[in-house]
mmCIF file of C-alpha atoms in Angstrom:
data_model
loop_
_atom_site.group_PDB
_atom_site.id
_atom_site.type_symbol
_atom_site.label_atom_id
_atom_site.label_comp_id
_atom_site.label_asym_id
_atom_site.label_seq_id
_atom_site.Cartn_x
_atom_site.Cartn_y
_atom_site.Cartn_z
ATOM 1 C CA GLU A 20 13.068 -14.598 -5.032
ATOM 2 C CA ALA A 21 11.735 -14.463 -1.491
ATOM 3 C CA GLY A 22 9.183 -11.794 -0.754
ATOM 4 C CA VAL A 23 8.879 -9.388 2.144
ATOM 5 C CA ALA A 24 8.640 -11.303 5.402
ATOM 6 C CA GLN A 25 6.776 -10.075 8.454
ATOM 7 C CA SER A 26 6.198 -11.499 11.900
ATOM 8 C CA PRO A 27 4.140 -12.101 13.841
ATOM 9 C CA ARG A 28 1.096 -12.408 11.604
ATOM 10 C CA TYR A 29 -1.333 -11.762 14.436
ATOM 11 C CA LYS A 30 -1.016 -10.128 17.842
ATOM 12 C CA ILE A 31 -3.555 -9.437 20.565
ATOM 13 C CA ILE A 32 -2.550 -7.197 23.456
ATOM 14 C CA GLU A 33 -4.208 -5.074 26.080
ATOM 15 C CA LYS A 34 -4.056 -1.293 26.000
ATOM 16 C CA ARG A 35 -0.969 0.225 27.576
ATOM 17 C CA GLN A 36 1.091 -2.862 26.739
ATOM 18 C CA SER A 37 3.953 -2.731 24.285
ATOM 19 C CA VAL A 38 4.346 -4.650 21.048
ATOM 20 C CA ALA A 39 6.966 -5.037 18.342
ATOM 21 C CA PHE A 40 6.730 -6.060 14.713
ATOM 22 C CA TRP A 41 9.527 -7.325 12.525
ATOM 23 C CA CYS A 42 10.079 -6.980 8.800
ATOM 24 C CA ASN A 43 12.688 -8.429 6.469
ATOM 25 C CA PRO A 44 12.555 -6.806 3.020
ATOM 26 C CA ILE A 45 13.419 -8.352 -0.308
ATOM 27 C CA SER A 46 17.153 -8.880 -0.548
ATOM 28 C CA GLY A 47 18.916 -5.859 -1.966
ATOM 29 C CA HIS A 48 16.012 -3.461 -1.545
ATOM 30 C CA ALA A 49 17.342 -0.250 -0.089
ATOM 31 C CA THR A 50 14.024 1.379 0.729
ATOM 32 C CA LEU A 51 11.718 0.063 3.437
ATOM 33 C CA TYR A 52 8.285 1.367 4.386
ATOM 34 C CA TRP A 53 5.941 0.786 7.308
ATOM 35 C CA TYR A 54 2.255 1.401 6.737
ATOM 36 C CA GLN A 55 -0.734 1.355 9.067
ATOM 37 C CA GLN A 56 -3.968 0.089 7.538
ATOM 38 C CA ILE A 57 -7.021 0.648 9.698
ATOM 39 C CA LEU A 58 -10.088 -1.403 8.821
ATOM 40 C CA GLY A 59 -11.948 0.153 5.921
ATOM 41 C CA GLN A 60 -9.113 2.518 4.993
ATOM 42 C CA GLY A 61 -6.158 2.530 2.663
ATOM 43 C CA PRO A 62 -2.621 2.096 3.955
ATOM 44 C CA LYS A 63 -1.109 5.163 5.578
ATOM 45 C CA LEU A 64 2.653 5.626 5.527
ATOM 46 C CA LEU A 65 4.163 5.718 8.995
ATOM 47 C CA ILE A 66 7.861 5.775 8.213
ATOM 48 C CA GLN A 67 10.212 5.293 5.272
ATOM 49 C CA PHE A 68 13.842 4.236 5.481
ATOM 50 C CA GLN A 69 16.544 4.581 2.863
ATOM 51 C CA ASN A 70 19.142 2.022 3.927
ATOM 52 C CA ASN A 71 19.421 2.730 7.675
ATOM 53 C CA GLY A 72 18.385 6.383 7.497
ATOM 54 C CA VAL A 73 14.906 7.810 7.983
ATOM 55 C CA VAL A 74 13.549 9.599 4.913
ATOM 56 C CA ASP A 75 10.045 10.416 6.130
ATOM 57 C CA ASP A 76 8.466 9.894 9.530
ATOM 58 C CA SER A 77 6.072 12.819 9.414
ATOM 59 C CA GLN A 78 3.027 10.646 10.115
ATOM 60 C CA LEU A 79 4.598 8.504 12.835
ATOM 61 C CA PRO A 80 3.104 9.185 16.300
ATOM 62 C CA LYS A 81 6.485 9.582 17.902
ATOM 63 C CA ASP A 82 5.190 9.699 21.450
ATOM 64 C CA ARG A 83 4.356 6.005 21.240
ATOM 65 C CA PHE A 84 5.705 4.599 17.978
ATOM 66 C CA SER A 85 9.338 3.970 17.130
ATOM 67 C CA ALA A 86 11.113 2.176 14.320
ATOM 68 C CA GLU A 87 14.633 1.258 13.493
ATOM 69 C CA ARG A 88 16.614 -0.323 10.700
ATOM 70 C CA LEU A 89 20.008 -0.503 12.282
ATOM 71 C CA LYS A 90 21.951 -2.429 9.649
ATOM 72 C CA GLY A 91 19.957 -1.252 6.680
ATOM 73 C CA VAL A 92 18.306 -4.617 6.191
ATOM 74 C CA ASP A 93 15.523 -5.777 8.516
ATOM 75 C CA SER A 94 13.436 -3.410 10.575
ATOM 76 C CA THR A 95 11.425 -3.320 13.789
ATOM 77 C CA LEU A 96 8.378 -1.181 14.521
ATOM 78 C CA LYS A 97 7.422 -0.757 18.176
ATOM 79 C CA ILE A 98 4.368 0.644 19.909
ATOM 80 C CA GLN A 99 4.653 1.590 23.569
ATOM 81 C CA PRO A 100 2.142 2.017 25.135
ATOM 82 C CA ALA A 101 -0.567 0.765 22.789
ATOM 83 C CA LYS A 102 -3.964 2.413 22.522
ATOM 84 C CA LEU A 103 -7.251 0.996 21.316
ATOM 85 C CA GLU A 104 -7.019 3.060 18.132
ATOM 86 C CA ASP A 105 -3.764 1.315 17.205
ATOM 87 C CA SER A 106 -5.749 -1.770 16.199
ATOM 88 C CA ALA A 107 -4.886 -2.174 12.541
ATOM 89 C CA VAL A 108 -2.845 -4.151 10.065
ATOM 90 C CA TYR A 109 0.774 -3.057 9.921
ATOM 91 C CA LEU A 110 2.239 -3.532 6.479
ATOM 92 C CA CYS A 111 5.875 -3.516 5.535
ATOM 93 C CA ALA A 112 6.972 -2.858 1.982
ATOM 94 C CA SER A 113 10.262 -2.494 0.175
ATOM 95 C CA SER A 114 11.523 -1.158 -3.128
ATOM 96 C CA GLN A 115 14.766 -1.055 -5.054
ATOM 97 C CA GLU A 116 17.028 1.873 -5.619
ATOM 98 C CA LEU A 117 17.746 2.172 -9.307
ATOM 99 C CA ALA A 118 20.816 3.494 -11.067
ATOM 100 C CA GLY A 119 21.502 7.141 -10.451
ATOM 101 C CA GLY A 120 19.701 7.137 -7.111
ATOM 102 C CA ARG A 121 16.254 6.919 -8.653
ATOM 103 C CA LYS A 122 13.606 5.152 -6.638
ATOM 104 C CA GLN A 123 11.717 2.243 -8.088
ATOM 105 C CA GLU A 124 8.056 3.079 -8.434
ATOM 106 C CA THR A 125 6.831 -0.342 -7.403
ATOM 107 C CA GLN A 126 6.603 -1.281 -3.745
ATOM 108 C CA TYR A 127 6.488 -4.926 -2.714
ATOM 109 C CA PHE A 128 4.352 -5.659 0.312
ATOM 110 C CA GLY A 129 4.561 -8.263 3.008
ATOM 111 C CA PRO A 130 1.464 -10.070 4.341
ATOM 112 C CA GLY A 131 1.112 -7.699 7.274
ATOM 113 C CA THR A 132 0.729 -8.047 11.030
ATOM 114 C CA ARG A 133 -2.820 -7.796 12.326
ATOM 115 C CA LEU A 134 -2.870 -6.078 15.727
ATOM 116 C CA LEU A 135 -5.845 -6.064 18.044
ATOM 117 C CA VAL A 136 -5.655 -3.875 21.135
ATOM 118 C CA LEU A 137 -8.230 -4.719 23.824
ATOM 119 C CA ALA B 26 -0.770 17.782 -1.835
ATOM 120 C CA GLN B 27 -1.686 14.715 -3.811
ATOM 121 C CA SER B 28 -4.718 12.541 -3.178
ATOM 122 C CA VAL B 29 -6.913 9.914 -4.780
ATOM 123 C CA THR B 30 -10.642 9.353 -4.517
ATOM 124 C CA GLN B 31 -12.132 5.954 -5.183
ATOM 125 C CA LEU B 32 -15.805 6.107 -6.001
ATOM 126 C CA GLY B 33 -17.730 3.293 -4.408
ATOM 127 C CA SER B 34 -16.413 1.362 -1.429
ATOM 128 C CA HIS B 35 -18.213 -1.771 -2.657
ATOM 129 C CA VAL B 36 -18.847 -2.910 -6.222
ATOM 130 C CA SER B 37 -20.711 -6.059 -7.222
ATOM 131 C CA VAL B 38 -20.591 -7.592 -10.674
ATOM 132 C CA SER B 39 -21.750 -10.862 -12.150
ATOM 133 C CA GLU B 40 -19.207 -13.382 -13.282
ATOM 134 C CA GLY B 41 -18.355 -12.606 -16.902
ATOM 135 C CA ALA B 42 -19.489 -8.989 -16.681
ATOM 136 C CA LEU B 43 -17.379 -5.882 -17.135
ATOM 137 C CA VAL B 44 -15.445 -4.684 -14.114
ATOM 138 C CA LEU B 45 -15.089 -0.909 -13.712
ATOM 139 C CA LEU B 46 -13.464 0.542 -10.606
ATOM 140 C CA ARG B 47 -13.214 4.310 -10.519
ATOM 141 C CA CYS B 48 -10.308 6.427 -9.344
ATOM 142 C CA ASN B 49 -9.819 10.180 -9.597
ATOM 143 C CA TYR B 50 -6.660 11.907 -8.508
ATOM 144 C CA SER B 51 -5.680 15.360 -7.391
ATOM 145 C CA SER B 52 -2.193 16.550 -8.167
ATOM 146 C CA SER B 53 -0.587 19.775 -9.315
ATOM 147 C CA VAL B 54 1.397 17.888 -11.966
ATOM 148 C CA PRO B 55 0.690 14.611 -13.793
ATOM 149 C CA PRO B 56 1.571 12.031 -11.166
ATOM 150 C CA TYR B 57 2.524 8.405 -11.167
ATOM 151 C CA LEU B 58 -0.563 6.242 -10.662
ATOM 152 C CA PHE B 59 -0.975 2.709 -9.411
ATOM 153 C CA TRP B 60 -3.572 0.052 -8.824
ATOM 154 C CA TYR B 61 -2.917 -2.526 -6.135
ATOM 155 C CA VAL B 62 -5.024 -5.566 -5.212
ATOM 156 C CA GLN B 63 -5.334 -7.020 -1.737
ATOM 157 C CA TYR B 64 -6.703 -10.489 -1.135
ATOM 158 C CA PRO B 65 -7.970 -11.368 2.352
ATOM 159 C CA ASN B 66 -5.223 -11.587 4.959
ATOM 160 C CA GLN B 67 -2.549 -10.725 2.420
ATOM 161 C CA GLY B 68 -0.444 -7.741 1.558
ATOM 162 C CA LEU B 69 -0.941 -5.531 -1.472
ATOM 163 C CA GLN B 70 0.133 -6.666 -4.919
ATOM 164 C CA LEU B 71 0.761 -4.317 -7.820
ATOM 165 C CA LEU B 72 -1.714 -4.761 -10.686
ATOM 166 C CA LEU B 73 -0.424 -2.021 -12.964
ATOM 167 C CA LYS B 74 1.135 1.408 -12.966
ATOM 168 C CA TYR B 75 1.313 4.523 -15.099
ATOM 169 C CA THR B 76 4.470 6.608 -15.074
ATOM 170 C CA THR B 77 5.018 8.081 -18.526
ATOM 171 C CA GLY B 78 4.293 7.171 -22.130
ATOM 172 C CA ALA B 79 1.234 5.247 -23.283
ATOM 173 C CA THR B 80 -1.845 6.263 -21.353
ATOM 174 C CA LEU B 81 -3.496 2.849 -21.646
ATOM 175 C CA VAL B 82 -1.709 0.552 -19.265
ATOM 176 C CA LYS B 83 -2.126 -3.194 -19.195
ATOM 177 C CA GLY B 84 -1.532 -5.150 -16.020
ATOM 178 C CA ILE B 85 -1.730 -8.626 -14.657
ATOM 179 C CA ASN B 86 -4.812 -10.852 -14.605
ATOM 180 C CA GLY B 87 -6.369 -9.100 -17.611
ATOM 181 C CA PHE B 88 -6.780 -5.705 -15.943
ATOM 182 C CA GLU B 89 -6.055 -2.413 -17.633
ATOM 183 C CA ALA B 90 -6.380 1.262 -16.794
ATOM 184 C CA GLU B 91 -6.313 4.459 -18.792
ATOM 185 C CA PHE B 92 -4.749 7.700 -17.614
ATOM 186 C CA LYS B 93 -6.983 10.591 -18.644
ATOM 187 C CA LYS B 94 -5.372 13.882 -17.754
ATOM 188 C CA SER B 95 -8.384 15.960 -18.802
ATOM 189 C CA GLU B 96 -10.594 14.007 -16.432
ATOM 190 C CA THR B 97 -7.921 13.447 -13.753
ATOM 191 C CA SER B 98 -8.953 9.812 -13.775
ATOM 192 C CA PHE B 99 -7.309 6.410 -13.763
ATOM 193 C CA HIS B 100 -10.179 3.929 -13.847
ATOM 194 C CA LEU B 101 -9.476 0.191 -13.672
ATOM 195 C CA THR B 102 -11.294 -2.149 -16.036
ATOM 196 C CA LYS B 103 -11.485 -5.810 -16.943
ATOM 197 C CA PRO B 104 -13.744 -7.062 -19.749
ATOM 198 C CA SER B 105 -14.929 -10.205 -18.000
ATOM 199 C CA ALA B 106 -14.979 -10.741 -14.237
ATOM 200 C CA HIS B 107 -13.792 -13.994 -12.745
ATOM 201 C CA MET B 108 -14.584 -15.329 -9.310
ATOM 202 C CA SER B 109 -10.910 -15.053 -8.410
ATOM 203 C CA ASP B 110 -11.069 -11.271 -8.937
ATOM 204 C CA ALA B 111 -12.996 -10.844 -5.693
ATOM 205 C CA ALA B 112 -10.682 -8.725 -3.558
ATOM 206 C CA GLU B 113 -10.092 -5.158 -2.441
ATOM 207 C CA TYR B 114 -8.537 -2.779 -4.928
ATOM 208 C CA PHE B 115 -6.561 0.328 -4.051
ATOM 209 C CA CYS B 116 -5.710 3.228 -6.304
ATOM 210 C CA ALA B 117 -2.557 5.114 -5.361
ATOM 211 C CA VAL B 118 -0.660 8.211 -6.470
ATOM 212 C CA SER B 119 2.890 9.446 -6.086
ATOM 213 C CA PRO B 120 4.765 12.496 -7.353
ATOM 214 C CA PRO B 121 6.525 12.059 -10.684
ATOM 215 C CA GLY B 122 10.238 12.358 -11.221
ATOM 216 C CA SER B 123 13.306 10.341 -10.677
ATOM 217 C CA GLY B 124 14.907 12.199 -7.827
ATOM 218 C CA GLY B 125 14.391 11.958 -4.134
ATOM 219 C CA TYR B 126 12.006 9.599 -2.460
ATOM 220 C CA GLN B 127 8.513 8.811 -3.573
ATOM 221 C CA LYS B 128 5.653 9.127 -1.134
ATOM 222 C CA VAL B 129 2.712 7.031 -2.220
ATOM 223 C CA THR B 130 -0.775 8.034 -1.130
ATOM 224 C CA PHE B 131 -3.445 5.344 -1.213
ATOM 225 C CA GLY B 132 -7.161 5.637 -1.713
ATOM 226 C CA THR B 133 -9.652 4.120 0.687
ATOM 227 C CA GLY B 134 -10.183 1.026 -1.432
ATOM 228 C CA THR B 135 -13.011 -0.640 -3.339
ATOM 229 C CA LYS B 136 -14.148 -4.126 -2.441
ATOM 230 C CA LEU B 137 -15.110 -6.087 -5.520
ATOM 231 C CA GLN B 138 -17.679 -8.836 -5.146
ATOM 232 C CA VAL B 139 -18.169 -11.260 -8.035
ATOM 233 C CA ILE B 140 -21.531 -12.974 -8.120
ATOM 234 C CA PRO B 141 -21.700 -16.420 -9.733
#
């Protein structure tokens, strides 16, 4: 079974530029998460999708960050314009929806995209 | 609100020695608890999880953790450290229950160094 795929793996941009990250979850996983992991910290949830709908985006800086999952499969996270403090690893994860609408407890993570904003 | 506290951002052990990584949680009800491992330049991988039932949970690579409600702890242990265990370990918590979505909150991580 293929894991969660993310691209690019690394990205260097200058502040005020825009950047986009792509994630393809494990096949059949209905729930998709984007996390921001700043150096020395644990992952922080930015946004969670259930199929193509947003479940939680309370910690997404909506003035500069956006995400979509139009067909309920792969997803794109965009930052526009980027700030220095956006330098971090952006992790995508996915999980299954179990019978009866229950959510699987285990999240499967991709390798992440390491962003450096200069 | 739920949270986890990992005591010690860096832990060093000798190869073959006991590994003990500490995690305490804060939650109004007994939560679901997780330990994830992250190797350099990789994503997180689930080591083990506690949801319900037996409080001593065994995971991959010889790790185990015990849920202690009275101490609000979920410490990770391994009897004998191996060089390949060197990584960063994250404790995480989520609300219990089977309905709705589950928001997982991660700790700040503990980097484990194994000394030959």
